Amino acid sequence: MTSENDRPNRSGRGAGEGPGRACDIATAAAAELDGRGVVVSWTRAAERLLGYPATEVLGRSAVTLLAVPGDAARVAAVAHWAGDGWSGSVAARHRDGHAIQLAVEVSPVITAATGGTAAPERWSVVALEEWRVPGGGVNQLMLEPFLAHAPVGMAVLDTDLRYVWVNAVLERLIPLEQRLGRTVAQVLPRDEADAFEERMGQVLKTGKPVMDYEFRTRNYADPQQERAYSASFFRLAGPKGRGVGIWYMVIDVTERWRAQEGLALLNDASARIGSTLDVTRTAQELADVAVPPLADFVAVDLLDSVLRGEEPEPGPVDSTPTMRRAGQRSVREGCPEAALAVGEAVRRQPWSAIGRCLLTGESVVEPLLNADSTWVAEDPRRADVVREYGFRSVMVAPVRARGITLGAATFVRSRRQGLFDADDVRLAEELVARAAVCLDNARRFTRERTAARMMQRNLLPHALAGGVALDVASWYFPADVPSGVGGDWFDVIPLSGARVALVVGDVVGHGIDAAATMGRLRTAVRTLANLDLPPDELLARLDDLVIGLMETRRDGGAGADDGTAATALGFMGATCLYAVYDPVSRSCTMARASHLPPAVLAPDGAVDFPDLPAGPPLGLGALPFESAELELAEGSLLALYTNGLLQTYDRDIGVGMARLGRALAEPGATLDEIGGNVVSALLTGPPSDDAALLLARTHALDASQVASWDLSTDPAVVAGARNLAGRQLAAWGMEPLRFTTELVVSELVTNAIRHGSGPITLRLIRQDAALICEVFDTGSTAPHLRHARTTDEGGRGLLIVAQLTRRWGTRYTANGKIIWAEQGQGEPPREPSGEAPRETPGEGPGERPGERPGEPAPPVPAPHDAG
């Protein structure tokens, strides 16, 4: 029998109410016990359940019905129970001897008092087999005592996916009156309910549990925070395996989820940040990685000195140094909430969030933004942005590496659930710290690359001048390599006699070592060119220099075991092309050291690549170099280049040369236009190797600019030579140079007569405002300056020439030598220093051959055409 006042269950209803009722009174076995645990009432349902008729049970202790002796203590405790009752699982023994697991509920029975004495204590016992659970098979008697206060959320649903039972954890999230008897779709948010129903239906259909389904939802207690949960779903089955319901377990895995998200973010940052050694690109990568996993908007501001690659000052950073926006990212397309564009200067105050972050070197967090927040107050425009885009939380972390502050990173949340907390701060600081190392590496690389590029710019010619012989233009493109520098070079070198040397070379390798070697070779070529060596001999001397450099490297790396010496040797290889153009004869003499041949564009538009002797690369010293001479029509175009201009990974040299020829053949185009055509045709992207291009258009000096006379070796011819030079200068309108020119001619011709051998040729060349005087003879004795003693009667001729002209020198030809001197019109003549000039022995002071007193001047030959 049962009492009319059953204990309320967890749903708040009576024992006979609703779907939360654990036992159906009509089918449950019922009995009544007195205070000693003796059976005083027994129903037919109890007889059917355990097989004992009332006559065998009444008056006996209920302990005799138990199958497990240990359960006697639980039943005995009923007599002294001080609460509202007891429920649980009990193993009973059927009359035929087999054990039956029962779900039991014990409740106190209240009876009326008699005669002023307290009513005797009675207990109502209701029991069912555990699998026979009404309402889809749910047995609350069994579940409640073990699972009601479990530390994880648990719920039981019937086959219609209606909540039948939930424990205390889930009850705290959604109250029972909003859950029991209702379906999942009526209780949970739509997305969460759809996912639950899909998985529950799968479990009911297949019987296979669904384990560890993770989902995120807002915290019901704090809607600003987002929580993560893991749910597992299981099917409840009856004795014959029929599905009678679903139960699921929910675990709060927010901490695990945050840890996993943080590790995933840091792992992603390690892979994506620092992909290049560009400071701005690295700052942008930091912003890209942090949005949206950590924030809805991120801005990275760096010191201007960092962007330039300079070393920042150690210690706190005040408001003095300029900061610039280096990178930013938003969940909204185009970063509409950004007050600055990348590259703009950042305004900050010492009391602002960024200012405090830089001064202290610590993160500054404003968990909940409002109108009084310093981050809002530091920029009047920011308040409007905060309101428009719903900014709710901001965090500023310092960008520091190796003890130096590089800038600050600002993180803002607007759409994202939750405010920044301590875990977010730690994650942001770790993320920024990793990015800071990459930024500092990029900064240091920028400094080194800037220094290398500056060195290379200083090593290459700043301005090219071809004089009256050539119009020149050049282009240089460094390889697309981290260092940004290489070993290609070119130069235009003025020579004597209005001639011009063109040179282009390529040092194998890239980097600052290749650039330094290039500088050495370019300086060496200029030095050797000033000696007026022919192209083949100049390359031979240059080859000896490279061999010496390689031997120096070899000796310096002999003790190394890391392959430094071998690397240096491979790096020191170089190619070179050297050409000398003479505008008087229109001849161009060339020699090459394994370099690509030049392209020659004739005035008629024909392009040719002359078949020059290849020669070995510089540094081998095995084979000789050979020169070849071409005669170029006036207006011809010479193109000298390096292989980086023609050859790419998908194009060989032959294809490149064909494209070069087509690009050069542009009728009537200027050098700049032709060079632009070449670059557009051959460099479709950053070159994989250094690329250099040198264009030169030839000019010729006509007879009106050159005068030449053949002279005899008679000393008396000197006076006539002076007169010839004077008359020619008068014809050219260069009278201011007459005095010094006559003196120079007198000294050079006298020197050739006395120390050389005939025949002798005097040649004057006018180029713009300059005058060149040349004296040819067939001797091989090299003239040199000497300091004559006071008692010497001669030996001062070349000293006088050196003082009266801006430069002079000697060059050798196949048949002899040429002594030359160059003057500039408009330059005041330099007076000779020291004593009055005295010539070679045999001349009197102030006397010249052919000018002795009383002697007439000798006859002088007429000038002939240059050539």
Short mmCIF file of N, CA and C in Angstrom, two decimals, residues 3 65 67 69 142 479 533 560 576 638 704 756-757 782-783 849:
data_model
loop_
_atom_site.label_atom_id
_atom_site.label_comp_id
_atom_site.label_asym_id
_atom_site.label_seq_id
_atom_site.Cartn_x
_atom_site.Cartn_y
_atom_site.Cartn_z
N SER A 3 1.19 5.69 0.53
CA SER A 3 0.65 6.86 1.22
C SER A 3 0.10 7.84 0.21
N LEU A 65 14.25 -10.37 2.52
CA LEU A 65 13.94 -10.32 1.09
C LEU A 65 15.14 -9.88 0.24
N ALA A 67 18.86 -9.87 -1.49
CA ALA A 67 19.77 -10.87 -2.07
C ALA A 67 21.20 -10.63 -1.64
N PRO A 69 23.66 -9.39 1.37
CA PRO A 69 23.62 -9.12 2.80
C PRO A 69 23.96 -7.68 3.15
N MET A 142 16.29 5.07 -9.88
CA MET A 142 17.66 4.59 -9.98
C MET A 142 18.64 5.74 -10.26
N ALA A 479 69.18 41.15 -58.18
CA ALA A 479 68.44 39.89 -58.17
C ALA A 479 67.41 39.89 -57.06
N LEU A 533 95.98 50.33 -71.65
CA LEU A 533 96.31 48.98 -72.12
C LEU A 533 95.28 48.54 -73.15
N ALA A 560 90.37 26.43 -42.03
CA ALA A 560 88.95 26.23 -41.77
C ALA A 560 88.52 24.87 -42.25
N CYS A 576 83.79 39.14 -67.89
CA CYS A 576 83.97 40.55 -68.18
C CYS A 576 84.06 40.76 -69.69
N LEU A 638 75.64 50.16 -79.45
CA LEU A 638 76.26 49.04 -78.75
C LEU A 638 75.44 48.72 -77.52
N SER A 704 87.14 68.33 -89.52
CA SER A 704 87.16 69.67 -88.93
C SER A 704 87.52 69.65 -87.46
N GLY A 756 113.09 59.46 -78.99
CA GLY A 756 112.36 58.47 -79.75
C GLY A 756 113.02 58.22 -81.08
N SER A 757 112.23 57.72 -82.00
CA SER A 757 112.73 57.48 -83.35
C SER A 757 111.61 57.80 -84.32
N ALA A 782 109.79 54.54 -72.37
CA ALA A 782 108.69 55.19 -71.64
C ALA A 782 109.17 56.49 -71.03
N PRO A 783 108.52 57.60 -71.33
CA PRO A 783 108.90 58.87 -70.71
C PRO A 783 108.42 58.92 -69.26
N PRO A 849 115.11 73.96 -80.61
CA PRO A 849 115.63 73.64 -81.93
C PRO A 849 114.93 74.48 -82.98
#
